[in-house]
Structures are given as C-alpha cells and as structure tokens.
Amino acid sequence: MSILEAIIMGLIQGLAEFLPISSSGHLAIFKQVLHIEVETGLLFDVLLHLGTLIAIFVAFWKDVRMLIYEGFCIVGDFFKNIWYAVSNLFADKEHKREYVKMAATPYRRFVMLVIVSTIPTGIIGILFQDMIETAAAGILIPGIMLLVTGVLLLVADHVDSGTLTEETASYPKALLLGVAQGAATLPGLSRSGTTITAGLLSGFERSFAVRYSFIMSIPAVLGAAILELKDFEPSMVASSELLAYAVGTAVAAAVGYISIKTMLVLVRGKKFKYFSFYCFLVGAIAIGAYII
C-alpha cells in the first residue's frame, strides 16, 4: 500500500465513521475499486478505527475524562460493597453497614449504560468475526447494507426527539443499542446511523443519542483492536507499509474530528435524508457492479 492510498483510506474512514454512511462499507468498496491489497487482514481497518477513536477522545474529552474517573470509582465501590457484605455476615443488626450505591451520579449511570451496551456488541463481534471479514472482502454485502442504512436514516429524520438522557435512560434500552452496534459490524451498515436511529426510536434526546453513539463505540473499537493486534508482530508488515499505516491513521483522526463536529450540527437539523439518498446511490452502484 502506498502513502497516497493510505491517505485516501484515512479520508474515507474519517468522513464515513461519523457521518452516517458506513466507513466499513466504503473501505470495502474502495479497496475493490482501487485494487488496494492489504496483507494483514483487518489490521489496517482497525488502525483507521483507532484514528477515529482519537478524534472521539479529543471532541468529547470532558465526558471521556469524567467517565474514566467515575469508572474507577465504580470499581472501588464494587470492592467496598464486597467488603461490607463479608463484614455484615459477622456483624449484629445494629452494626451492619449500608451498601454504597454504585450508579449514584449521572456520569456513573453513563458508565453503566455503556458497559451494558458493550456486552452484546462484543458477543456479536466475536461470534461473527469470520463472517464479517468475508463480507468485507466483496462489494455485494456492503452494497445491500448501504441500502438498509439509507432506510434507517430516513426513519431517523422522521422520529421526534425524546427526553431520555444518561439520568433517565434504562439499561434494557442500552442493551438494545448494543445489539444495534453489534449488527453494524456488517460492512455497509453505518454504526453511527444505526445506533443513533436506535437511540431515537428508544426515546433518547437527539443530541444525547449522538453523544451516546460516539462514546459507546470506544470500548467496542478498543476491543476489536486488542483482538486484531494480539498476534501482531512488526515483521508482518514491511517498513514502507508501516509508514503508510501511520499516515492513514493520522488522517483518519484529523478528518474524524471535523466529521464529529459536523454531525452534531446535522442531527439537530434533521438532515439525514441527504445521506440516505447518497447511501441508496452508492449501494445501488455497488450491487450493480457486482452483478455486472
């Protein structure tokens, strides 16, 4: 892979990861169109996703920082409650300790919601990893899933904003969004479009649906990166390609940050229909190219 090809793929990832047009679908299609050969399987795709993950950290740093802090506090309170449970076994009724409520603040509830969402996403990603890699190697499945994405975006534009935020959203709804995110590992099915639509249908407030969609992707992307990188050795990639991978990741991060800011404006204005038409067009072209 040349540096120019890596830059192009980084641009595609940065734009398509946060705009609701499916980064995985576009990466799969453009690899076919540009005849880009990647010897390391999904490694390059994972690195591009890590680039957009950096963009999330920068754009939502206040939220991310607080979620990390409160996450450690939850772990501390969990072990504290275990200690209380053990000590209460040997204490009389007057000296029994009250358990600490672990999700006592909005940010702690946010952490718990993201954890609940991550469970089904991880299960789906692990169980269907081989099928996802196979689907990404062609253009038929990405084309079909882009059509599905187009339908979801039309639905999102016609759903009124709900009122649920991190303080009022329920764990079953978080579980549903995790399933939606897991399904969106199929190339062509937009992760942001699918999860934002699922959030709106679940009654999430519009800006919170976008914020939740982006932040809930953090553990999913990190998990996918760990799975892909656990057997990686530098000798698997030529030194010339390592530079290309690094450049592509940096481009994805920079463009991804701009896309996040753009997406926050678009969701308030209910302008998903334009992306819907685009997905219909690209999906139809991909399917037509496969048939021809």
PDB file of C-alpha atoms in Angstrom:
ATOM      1  CA  MET A   1       0.000   0.000   0.000  1.00  0.00           C
ATOM      2  CA  SER A   2       1.335   3.412  -0.956  1.00  0.00           C
ATOM      3  CA  ILE A   3       1.152   6.511   1.244  1.00  0.00           C
ATOM      4  CA  LEU A   4      -1.311   8.094  -1.204  1.00  0.00           C
ATOM      5  CA  GLU A   5      -3.613   5.081  -0.926  1.00  0.00           C
ATOM      6  CA  ALA A   6      -3.338   5.234   2.880  1.00  0.00           C
ATOM      7  CA  ILE A   7      -4.278   8.929   2.832  1.00  0.00           C
ATOM      8  CA  ILE A   8      -7.317   8.195   0.662  1.00  0.00           C
ATOM      9  CA  MET A   9      -8.433   5.403   3.001  1.00  0.00           C
ATOM     10  CA  GLY A  10      -7.851   7.654   6.027  1.00  0.00           C
ATOM     11  CA  LEU A  11     -10.029  10.349   4.443  1.00  0.00           C
ATOM     12  CA  ILE A  12     -12.767   7.808   3.762  1.00  0.00           C
ATOM     13  CA  GLN A  13     -12.600   6.444   7.318  1.00  0.00           C
ATOM     14  CA  GLY A  14     -12.595   9.882   8.929  1.00  0.00           C
ATOM     15  CA  LEU A  15     -15.580  11.039   6.894  1.00  0.00           C
ATOM     16  CA  ALA A  16     -17.623   7.857   6.882  1.00  0.00           C
ATOM     17  CA  GLU A  17     -17.120   6.759  10.510  1.00  0.00           C
ATOM     18  CA  PHE A  18     -19.066   9.664  11.969  1.00  0.00           C
ATOM     19  CA  LEU A  19     -21.179  10.753   9.032  1.00  0.00           C
ATOM     20  CA  PRO A  20     -23.883   8.068   8.756  1.00  0.00           C
ATOM     21  CA  ILE A  21     -22.670   6.423   5.542  1.00  0.00           C
ATOM     22  CA  SER A  22     -20.698   3.412   6.882  1.00  0.00           C
ATOM     23  CA  SER A  23     -16.926   3.552   6.996  1.00  0.00           C
ATOM     24  CA  SER A  24     -16.533  -0.240   6.775  1.00  0.00           C
ATOM     25  CA  GLY A  25     -18.732  -0.375   3.676  1.00  0.00           C
ATOM     26  CA  HIS A  26     -16.804   2.401   1.947  1.00  0.00           C
ATOM     27  CA  LEU A  27     -13.451   0.902   2.895  1.00  0.00           C
ATOM     28  CA  ALA A  28     -14.526  -2.452   1.455  1.00  0.00           C
ATOM     29  CA  ILE A  29     -15.821  -0.888  -1.770  1.00  0.00           C
ATOM     30  CA  PHE A  30     -12.833   1.407  -2.314  1.00  0.00           C
ATOM     31  CA  LYS A  31     -10.385  -1.427  -1.705  1.00  0.00           C
ATOM     32  CA  GLN A  32     -12.047  -3.214  -4.604  1.00  0.00           C
ATOM     33  CA  VAL A  33     -12.271  -0.134  -6.826  1.00  0.00           C
ATOM     34  CA  LEU A  34      -8.677   0.999  -6.204  1.00  0.00           C
ATOM     35  CA  HIS A  35      -7.336  -2.590  -6.123  1.00  0.00           C
ATOM     36  CA  ILE A  36      -5.696  -1.980  -2.759  1.00  0.00           C
ATOM     37  CA  GLU A  37      -4.087  -5.131  -1.414  1.00  0.00           C
ATOM     38  CA  VAL A  38      -3.676  -5.352   2.369  1.00  0.00           C
ATOM     39  CA  GLU A  39      -1.649  -8.354   3.509  1.00  0.00           C
ATOM     40  CA  THR A  40      -2.555  -8.010   7.184  1.00  0.00           C
ATOM     41  CA  GLY A  41      -6.303  -8.700   7.012  1.00  0.00           C
ATOM     42  CA  LEU A  42      -8.348  -6.214   9.026  1.00  0.00           C
ATOM     43  CA  LEU A  43      -5.297  -4.725  10.768  1.00  0.00           C
ATOM     44  CA  PHE A  44      -5.248  -1.566   8.642  1.00  0.00           C
ATOM     45  CA  ASP A  45      -9.004  -1.107   9.122  1.00  0.00           C
ATOM     46  CA  VAL A  46      -8.542  -1.450  12.893  1.00  0.00           C
ATOM     47  CA  LEU A  47      -5.776   1.167  12.882  1.00  0.00           C
ATOM     48  CA  LEU A  48      -8.011   3.538  10.941  1.00  0.00           C
ATOM     49  CA  HIS A  49     -10.720   2.995  13.558  1.00  0.00           C
ATOM     50  CA  LEU A  50      -8.159   3.765  16.276  1.00  0.00           C
ATOM     51  CA  GLY A  51      -7.511   7.039  14.439  1.00  0.00           C
ATOM     52  CA  THR A  52     -11.176   7.990  14.642  1.00  0.00           C
ATOM     53  CA  LEU A  53     -11.160   6.843  18.268  1.00  0.00           C
ATOM     54  CA  ILE A  54      -8.560   9.540  18.946  1.00  0.00           C
ATOM     55  CA  ALA A  55     -10.982  12.030  17.375  1.00  0.00           C
ATOM     56  CA  ILE A  56     -13.692  10.952  19.851  1.00  0.00           C
ATOM     57  CA  PHE A  57     -11.321  11.419  22.784  1.00  0.00           C
ATOM     58  CA  VAL A  58     -10.471  14.941  21.622  1.00  0.00           C
ATOM     59  CA  ALA A  59     -14.036  16.013  20.750  1.00  0.00           C
ATOM     60  CA  PHE A  60     -15.581  14.608  23.940  1.00  0.00           C
ATOM     61  CA  TRP A  61     -12.598  14.910  26.264  1.00  0.00           C
ATOM     62  CA  LYS A  62     -14.635  16.322  29.171  1.00  0.00           C
ATOM     63  CA  ASP A  63     -17.081  13.406  29.004  1.00  0.00           C
ATOM     64  CA  VAL A  64     -14.360  10.802  28.445  1.00  0.00           C
ATOM     65  CA  ARG A  65     -12.271  12.112  31.348  1.00  0.00           C
ATOM     66  CA  MET A  66     -15.230  12.040  33.728  1.00  0.00           C
ATOM     67  CA  LEU A  67     -16.341   8.601  32.535  1.00  0.00           C
ATOM     68  CA  ILE A  68     -12.864   7.176  33.158  1.00  0.00           C
ATOM     69  CA  TYR A  69     -12.728   8.763  36.619  1.00  0.00           C
ATOM     70  CA  GLU A  70     -16.220   7.608  37.589  1.00  0.00           C
ATOM     71  CA  GLY A  71     -15.481   4.175  36.132  1.00  0.00           C
ATOM     72  CA  PHE A  72     -12.601   3.727  38.568  1.00  0.00           C
ATOM     73  CA  CYS A  73     -14.850   4.987  41.372  1.00  0.00           C
ATOM     74  CA  ILE A  74     -17.443   2.353  40.468  1.00  0.00           C
ATOM     75  CA  VAL A  75     -14.774  -0.352  40.655  1.00  0.00           C
ATOM     76  CA  GLY A  76     -13.696   0.971  44.058  1.00  0.00           C
ATOM     77  CA  ASP A  77     -17.278   0.985  45.353  1.00  0.00           C
ATOM     78  CA  PHE A  78     -17.799  -2.529  43.993  1.00  0.00           C
ATOM     79  CA  PHE A  79     -14.959  -3.905  46.112  1.00  0.00           C
ATOM     80  CA  LYS A  80     -16.112  -1.774  49.033  1.00  0.00           C
ATOM     81  CA  ASN A  81     -19.548  -3.418  48.838  1.00  0.00           C
ATOM     82  CA  ILE A  82     -17.927  -6.846  48.753  1.00  0.00           C
ATOM     83  CA  TRP A  83     -16.047  -5.963  51.949  1.00  0.00           C
ATOM     84  CA  TYR A  84     -19.301  -4.706  53.517  1.00  0.00           C
ATOM     85  CA  ALA A  85     -21.068  -7.943  52.545  1.00  0.00           C
ATOM     86  CA  VAL A  86     -18.382 -10.045  54.197  1.00  0.00           C
ATOM     87  CA  SER A  87     -18.231  -7.907  57.350  1.00  0.00           C
ATOM     88  CA  ASN A  88     -22.038  -7.859  57.620  1.00  0.00           C
ATOM     89  CA  LEU A  89     -22.040 -11.642  57.870  1.00  0.00           C
ATOM     90  CA  PHE A  90     -20.335 -11.337  61.239  1.00  0.00           C
ATOM     91  CA  ALA A  91     -21.952  -8.117  62.486  1.00  0.00           C
ATOM     92  CA  ASP A  92     -25.083  -7.792  64.584  1.00  0.00           C
ATOM     93  CA  LYS A  93     -28.112  -5.972  63.226  1.00  0.00           C
ATOM     94  CA  GLU A  94     -27.186  -2.611  64.752  1.00  0.00           C
ATOM     95  CA  HIS A  95     -23.698  -2.604  63.239  1.00  0.00           C
ATOM     96  CA  LYS A  96     -24.463  -3.764  59.699  1.00  0.00           C
ATOM     97  CA  ARG A  97     -23.169  -1.340  57.076  1.00  0.00           C
ATOM     98  CA  GLU A  98     -25.276   0.095  54.259  1.00  0.00           C
ATOM     99  CA  TYR A  99     -24.093  -0.737  50.764  1.00  0.00           C
ATOM    100  CA  VAL A 100     -22.794   2.044  48.541  1.00  0.00           C
ATOM    101  CA  LYS A 101     -24.944   2.888  45.527  1.00  0.00           C
ATOM    102  CA  MET A 102     -22.528   2.483  42.604  1.00  0.00           C
ATOM    103  CA  ALA A 103     -24.514   4.455  39.987  1.00  0.00           C
ATOM    104  CA  ALA A 104     -25.218   7.459  42.186  1.00  0.00           C
ATOM    105  CA  THR A 105     -24.333  10.223  39.672  1.00  0.00           C
ATOM    106  CA  PRO A 106     -25.274  10.893  36.012  1.00  0.00           C
ATOM    107  CA  TYR A 107     -21.766  10.070  34.822  1.00  0.00           C
ATOM    108  CA  ARG A 108     -21.755   6.819  36.766  1.00  0.00           C
ATOM    109  CA  ARG A 109     -25.058   5.870  35.141  1.00  0.00           C
ATOM    110  CA  PHE A 110     -23.485   6.790  31.800  1.00  0.00           C
ATOM    111  CA  VAL A 111     -20.615   4.374  32.537  1.00  0.00           C
ATOM    112  CA  MET A 112     -23.029   1.586  33.459  1.00  0.00           C
ATOM    113  CA  LEU A 113     -25.126   2.202  30.335  1.00  0.00           C
ATOM    114  CA  VAL A 114     -22.032   1.979  28.108  1.00  0.00           C
ATOM    115  CA  ILE A 115     -20.935  -1.239  29.843  1.00  0.00           C
ATOM    116  CA  VAL A 116     -24.366  -2.781  29.249  1.00  0.00           C
ATOM    117  CA  SER A 117     -24.254  -1.736  25.573  1.00  0.00           C
ATOM    118  CA  THR A 118     -20.767  -3.181  25.130  1.00  0.00           C
ATOM    119  CA  ILE A 119     -21.735  -6.712  26.206  1.00  0.00           C
ATOM    120  CA  PRO A 120     -23.952  -7.638  23.201  1.00  0.00           C
ATOM    121  CA  THR A 121     -21.649  -5.760  20.823  1.00  0.00           C
ATOM    122  CA  GLY A 122     -18.683  -7.831  21.985  1.00  0.00           C
ATOM    123  CA  ILE A 123     -20.586 -11.114  21.789  1.00  0.00           C
ATOM    124  CA  ILE A 124     -21.790 -10.415  18.243  1.00  0.00           C
ATOM    125  CA  GLY A 125     -18.343  -9.227  17.132  1.00  0.00           C
ATOM    126  CA  ILE A 126     -16.616 -12.363  18.424  1.00  0.00           C
ATOM    127  CA  LEU A 127     -19.211 -14.863  17.187  1.00  0.00           C
ATOM    128  CA  PHE A 128     -19.434 -13.423  13.693  1.00  0.00           C
ATOM    129  CA  GLN A 129     -15.857 -12.230  13.164  1.00  0.00           C
ATOM    130  CA  ASP A 130     -15.138 -14.624  10.270  1.00  0.00           C
ATOM    131  CA  MET A 131     -18.417 -13.784   8.540  1.00  0.00           C
ATOM    132  CA  ILE A 132     -17.699 -10.052   8.857  1.00  0.00           C
ATOM    133  CA  GLU A 133     -14.228 -10.469   7.321  1.00  0.00           C
ATOM    134  CA  THR A 134     -15.718 -12.470   4.444  1.00  0.00           C
ATOM    135  CA  ALA A 135     -18.423  -9.859   3.831  1.00  0.00           C
ATOM    136  CA  ALA A 136     -15.814  -7.073   3.815  1.00  0.00           C
ATOM    137  CA  ALA A 137     -13.843  -8.854   1.077  1.00  0.00           C
ATOM    138  CA  GLY A 138     -16.566  -8.222  -1.533  1.00  0.00           C
ATOM    139  CA  ILE A 139     -18.953  -5.447  -2.551  1.00  0.00           C
ATOM    140  CA  LEU A 140     -22.339  -7.214  -2.604  1.00  0.00           C
ATOM    141  CA  ILE A 141     -22.990  -7.269   1.170  1.00  0.00           C
ATOM    142  CA  PRO A 142     -21.699  -3.702   1.663  1.00  0.00           C
ATOM    143  CA  GLY A 143     -23.977  -2.585  -1.178  1.00  0.00           C
ATOM    144  CA  ILE A 144     -27.050  -4.246   0.346  1.00  0.00           C
ATOM    145  CA  MET A 145     -26.272  -2.915   3.810  1.00  0.00           C
ATOM    146  CA  LEU A 146     -25.863   0.625   2.436  1.00  0.00           C
ATOM    147  CA  LEU A 147     -29.446   0.381   1.185  1.00  0.00           C
ATOM    148  CA  VAL A 148     -30.511  -0.672   4.693  1.00  0.00           C
ATOM    149  CA  THR A 149     -28.560   2.278   6.116  1.00  0.00           C
ATOM    150  CA  GLY A 150     -30.437   4.602   3.767  1.00  0.00           C
ATOM    151  CA  VAL A 151     -33.766   3.345   5.119  1.00  0.00           C
ATOM    152  CA  LEU A 152     -32.612   3.776   8.732  1.00  0.00           C
ATOM    153  CA  LEU A 153     -31.567   7.373   8.070  1.00  0.00           C
ATOM    154  CA  LEU A 154     -34.978   8.205   6.621  1.00  0.00           C
ATOM    155  CA  VAL A 155     -36.532   6.750   9.758  1.00  0.00           C
ATOM    156  CA  ALA A 156     -34.210   8.845  11.960  1.00  0.00           C
ATOM    157  CA  ASP A 157     -35.319  12.067  10.250  1.00  0.00           C
ATOM    158  CA  HIS A 158     -38.969  11.307  10.966  1.00  0.00           C
ATOM    159  CA  VAL A 159     -38.561  10.398  14.639  1.00  0.00           C
ATOM    160  CA  ASP A 160     -39.170  13.197  17.118  1.00  0.00           C
ATOM    161  CA  SER A 161     -36.570  13.871  19.771  1.00  0.00           C
ATOM    162  CA  GLY A 162     -37.200  12.033  23.017  1.00  0.00           C
ATOM    163  CA  THR A 163     -36.363  13.163  26.530  1.00  0.00           C
ATOM    164  CA  LEU A 164     -34.114  10.380  27.828  1.00  0.00           C
ATOM    165  CA  THR A 165     -30.543  11.213  28.859  1.00  0.00           C
ATOM    166  CA  GLU A 166     -27.906   9.427  30.937  1.00  0.00           C
ATOM    167  CA  GLU A 167     -30.003  10.212  34.026  1.00  0.00           C
ATOM    168  CA  THR A 168     -33.211   8.587  32.768  1.00  0.00           C
ATOM    169  CA  ALA A 169     -32.277   6.034  30.064  1.00  0.00           C
ATOM    170  CA  SER A 170     -32.881   2.435  31.130  1.00  0.00           C
ATOM    171  CA  TYR A 171     -30.468  -0.481  30.943  1.00  0.00           C
ATOM    172  CA  PRO A 172     -32.722  -2.504  28.580  1.00  0.00           C
ATOM    173  CA  LYS A 173     -32.552   0.393  26.112  1.00  0.00           C
ATOM    174  CA  ALA A 174     -28.747   0.430  26.466  1.00  0.00           C
ATOM    175  CA  LEU A 175     -28.768  -3.309  25.737  1.00  0.00           C
ATOM    176  CA  LEU A 176     -30.812  -2.658  22.582  1.00  0.00           C
ATOM    177  CA  LEU A 177     -28.307  -0.075  21.375  1.00  0.00           C
ATOM    178  CA  GLY A 178     -25.518  -2.575  21.997  1.00  0.00           C
ATOM    179  CA  VAL A 179     -27.277  -5.092  19.761  1.00  0.00           C
ATOM    180  CA  ALA A 180     -27.676  -2.393  17.103  1.00  0.00           C
ATOM    181  CA  GLN A 181     -23.962  -1.574  17.325  1.00  0.00           C
ATOM    182  CA  GLY A 182     -23.104  -5.258  17.053  1.00  0.00           C
ATOM    183  CA  ALA A 183     -25.247  -5.607  13.926  1.00  0.00           C
ATOM    184  CA  ALA A 184     -23.475  -2.576  12.449  1.00  0.00           C
ATOM    185  CA  THR A 185     -20.199  -4.506  12.321  1.00  0.00           C
ATOM    186  CA  LEU A 186     -21.524  -5.723   8.966  1.00  0.00           C
ATOM    187  CA  PRO A 187     -19.783  -3.632   6.276  1.00  0.00           C
ATOM    188  CA  GLY A 188     -22.174  -1.125   4.750  1.00  0.00           C
ATOM    189  CA  LEU A 189     -24.404  -0.827   7.805  1.00  0.00           C
ATOM    190  CA  SER A 190     -23.473   2.517   9.331  1.00  0.00           C
ATOM    191  CA  ARG A 191     -22.569   2.211  13.011  1.00  0.00           C
ATOM    192  CA  SER A 192     -23.435   5.814  13.813  1.00  0.00           C
ATOM    193  CA  GLY A 193     -26.575   5.778  11.665  1.00  0.00           C
ATOM    194  CA  THR A 194     -27.793   2.506  13.170  1.00  0.00           C
ATOM    195  CA  THR A 195     -27.124   3.387  16.800  1.00  0.00           C
ATOM    196  CA  ILE A 196     -28.432   6.952  16.533  1.00  0.00           C
ATOM    197  CA  THR A 197     -31.635   5.683  14.905  1.00  0.00           C
ATOM    198  CA  ALA A 198     -31.975   3.003  17.598  1.00  0.00           C
ATOM    199  CA  GLY A 199     -31.436   5.674  20.254  1.00  0.00           C
ATOM    200  CA  LEU A 200     -34.075   7.975  18.784  1.00  0.00           C
ATOM    201  CA  LEU A 201     -36.567   5.102  18.496  1.00  0.00           C
ATOM    202  CA  SER A 202     -35.815   4.319  22.148  1.00  0.00           C
ATOM    203  CA  GLY A 203     -36.759   7.851  23.185  1.00  0.00           C
ATOM    204  CA  PHE A 204     -33.288   9.390  23.543  1.00  0.00           C
ATOM    205  CA  GLU A 205     -32.920  13.144  23.288  1.00  0.00           C
ATOM    206  CA  ARG A 206     -31.352  13.871  19.877  1.00  0.00           C
ATOM    207  CA  SER A 207     -28.043  15.365  20.983  1.00  0.00           C
ATOM    208  CA  PHE A 208     -27.664  12.667  23.650  1.00  0.00           C
ATOM    209  CA  ALA A 209     -28.320   9.968  21.033  1.00  0.00           C
ATOM    210  CA  VAL A 210     -25.349  11.271  19.014  1.00  0.00           C
ATOM    211  CA  ARG A 211     -23.137  11.679  22.072  1.00  0.00           C
ATOM    212  CA  TYR A 212     -24.012   8.209  23.330  1.00  0.00           C
ATOM    213  CA  SER A 213     -23.470   6.675  19.892  1.00  0.00           C
ATOM    214  CA  PHE A 214     -19.933   8.032  19.648  1.00  0.00           C
ATOM    215  CA  ILE A 215     -18.872   7.331  23.237  1.00  0.00           C
ATOM    216  CA  MET A 216     -20.284   3.790  23.291  1.00  0.00           C
ATOM    217  CA  SER A 217     -18.012   2.994  20.342  1.00  0.00           C
ATOM    218  CA  ILE A 218     -14.888   3.477  22.488  1.00  0.00           C
ATOM    219  CA  PRO A 219     -14.850   0.058  24.235  1.00  0.00           C
ATOM    220  CA  ALA A 220     -16.044  -1.666  21.037  1.00  0.00           C
ATOM    221  CA  VAL A 221     -13.201  -0.223  18.946  1.00  0.00           C
ATOM    222  CA  LEU A 222     -10.650  -0.911  21.692  1.00  0.00           C
ATOM    223  CA  GLY A 223     -11.882  -4.497  21.983  1.00  0.00           C
ATOM    224  CA  ALA A 224     -11.644  -5.043  18.216  1.00  0.00           C
ATOM    225  CA  ALA A 225      -8.144  -3.544  18.238  1.00  0.00           C
ATOM    226  CA  ILE A 226      -6.997  -5.867  21.020  1.00  0.00           C
ATOM    227  CA  LEU A 227      -8.368  -8.913  19.185  1.00  0.00           C
ATOM    228  CA  GLU A 228      -6.674  -7.900  15.946  1.00  0.00           C
ATOM    229  CA  LEU A 229      -3.373  -6.737  17.458  1.00  0.00           C
ATOM    230  CA  LYS A 230      -2.811  -9.546  19.971  1.00  0.00           C
ATOM    231  CA  ASP A 231      -0.993 -11.691  17.383  1.00  0.00           C
ATOM    232  CA  PHE A 232       0.583  -8.797  15.515  1.00  0.00           C
ATOM    233  CA  GLU A 233       4.329  -8.609  15.040  1.00  0.00           C
ATOM    234  CA  PRO A 234       6.137  -5.733  13.256  1.00  0.00           C
ATOM    235  CA  SER A 235       7.757  -8.285  10.944  1.00  0.00           C
ATOM    236  CA  MET A 236       4.310  -8.981   9.472  1.00  0.00           C
ATOM    237  CA  VAL A 237       4.312  -5.556   7.789  1.00  0.00           C
ATOM    238  CA  ALA A 238       7.002  -4.122   5.533  1.00  0.00           C
ATOM    239  CA  SER A 239       8.710  -0.999   6.903  1.00  0.00           C
ATOM    240  CA  SER A 240       7.406   1.036   3.957  1.00  0.00           C
ATOM    241  CA  GLU A 241       3.827  -0.006   4.812  1.00  0.00           C
ATOM    242  CA  LEU A 242       4.243   0.854   8.498  1.00  0.00           C
ATOM    243  CA  LEU A 243       4.681   4.497   7.483  1.00  0.00           C
ATOM    244  CA  ALA A 244       1.623   4.293   5.245  1.00  0.00           C
ATOM    245  CA  TYR A 245      -0.420   2.775   8.109  1.00  0.00           C
ATOM    246  CA  ALA A 246       0.682   5.589  10.446  1.00  0.00           C
ATOM    247  CA  VAL A 247      -0.181   8.301   7.902  1.00  0.00           C
ATOM    248  CA  GLY A 248      -3.595   6.765   7.233  1.00  0.00           C
ATOM    249  CA  THR A 249      -4.339   6.616  10.971  1.00  0.00           C
ATOM    250  CA  ALA A 250      -3.342  10.278  11.461  1.00  0.00           C
ATOM    251  CA  VAL A 251      -5.520  11.413   8.537  1.00  0.00           C
ATOM    252  CA  ALA A 252      -8.478   9.422   9.900  1.00  0.00           C
ATOM    253  CA  ALA A 253      -8.068  11.145  13.288  1.00  0.00           C
ATOM    254  CA  ALA A 254      -7.935  14.677  11.865  1.00  0.00           C
ATOM    255  CA  VAL A 255     -10.816  14.243   9.417  1.00  0.00           C
ATOM    256  CA  GLY A 256     -12.816  12.319  12.035  1.00  0.00           C
ATOM    257  CA  TYR A 257     -12.707  15.259  14.440  1.00  0.00           C
ATOM    258  CA  ILE A 258     -14.145  17.562  11.769  1.00  0.00           C
ATOM    259  CA  SER A 259     -16.832  14.979  10.961  1.00  0.00           C
ATOM    260  CA  ILE A 260     -17.911  14.739  14.608  1.00  0.00           C
ATOM    261  CA  LYS A 261     -18.440  18.489  14.821  1.00  0.00           C
ATOM    262  CA  THR A 262     -20.379  18.388  11.552  1.00  0.00           C
ATOM    263  CA  MET A 263     -22.542  15.500  12.742  1.00  0.00           C
ATOM    264  CA  LEU A 264     -23.545  17.314  15.940  1.00  0.00           C
ATOM    265  CA  VAL A 265     -24.965  20.122  13.791  1.00  0.00           C
ATOM    266  CA  LEU A 266     -26.673  17.837  11.269  1.00  0.00           C
ATOM    267  CA  VAL A 267     -28.573  15.752  13.799  1.00  0.00           C
ATOM    268  CA  ARG A 268     -30.225  18.841  15.264  1.00  0.00           C
ATOM    269  CA  GLY A 269     -31.410  19.923  11.813  1.00  0.00           C
ATOM    270  CA  LYS A 270     -32.832  16.526  10.783  1.00  0.00           C
ATOM    271  CA  LYS A 271     -30.742  16.435   7.610  1.00  0.00           C
ATOM    272  CA  PHE A 272     -30.072  12.697   7.459  1.00  0.00           C
ATOM    273  CA  LYS A 273     -32.184  12.331   4.311  1.00  0.00           C
ATOM    274  CA  TYR A 274     -29.352  13.682   2.149  1.00  0.00           C
ATOM    275  CA  PHE A 275     -27.036  10.956   3.443  1.00  0.00           C
ATOM    276  CA  SER A 276     -29.868   8.493   2.911  1.00  0.00           C
ATOM    277  CA  PHE A 277     -30.047   9.328  -0.804  1.00  0.00           C
ATOM    278  CA  TYR A 278     -26.262   9.030  -1.018  1.00  0.00           C
ATOM    279  CA  CYS A 279     -26.352   5.573   0.603  1.00  0.00           C
ATOM    280  CA  PHE A 280     -29.068   4.454  -1.824  1.00  0.00           C
ATOM    281  CA  LEU A 281     -26.955   5.626  -4.759  1.00  0.00           C
ATOM    282  CA  VAL A 282     -23.659   4.060  -3.621  1.00  0.00           C
ATOM    283  CA  GLY A 283     -25.401   0.874  -2.545  1.00  0.00           C
ATOM    284  CA  ALA A 284     -27.126   0.513  -5.907  1.00  0.00           C
ATOM    285  CA  ILE A 285     -23.848   1.140  -7.756  1.00  0.00           C
ATOM    286  CA  ALA A 286     -22.045  -1.483  -5.652  1.00  0.00           C
ATOM    287  CA  ILE A 287     -24.756  -4.083  -6.249  1.00  0.00           C
ATOM    288  CA  GLY A 288     -24.862  -3.248  -9.962  1.00  0.00           C
ATOM    289  CA  ALA A 289     -21.089  -3.575 -10.215  1.00  0.00           C
ATOM    290  CA  TYR A 290     -21.239  -6.970  -8.507  1.00  0.00           C
ATOM    291  CA  ILE A 291     -23.930  -8.227 -10.904  1.00  0.00           C
ATOM    292  CA  ILE A 292     -22.125  -6.922 -13.971  1.00  0.00           C
TER     293      ILE A 292
END
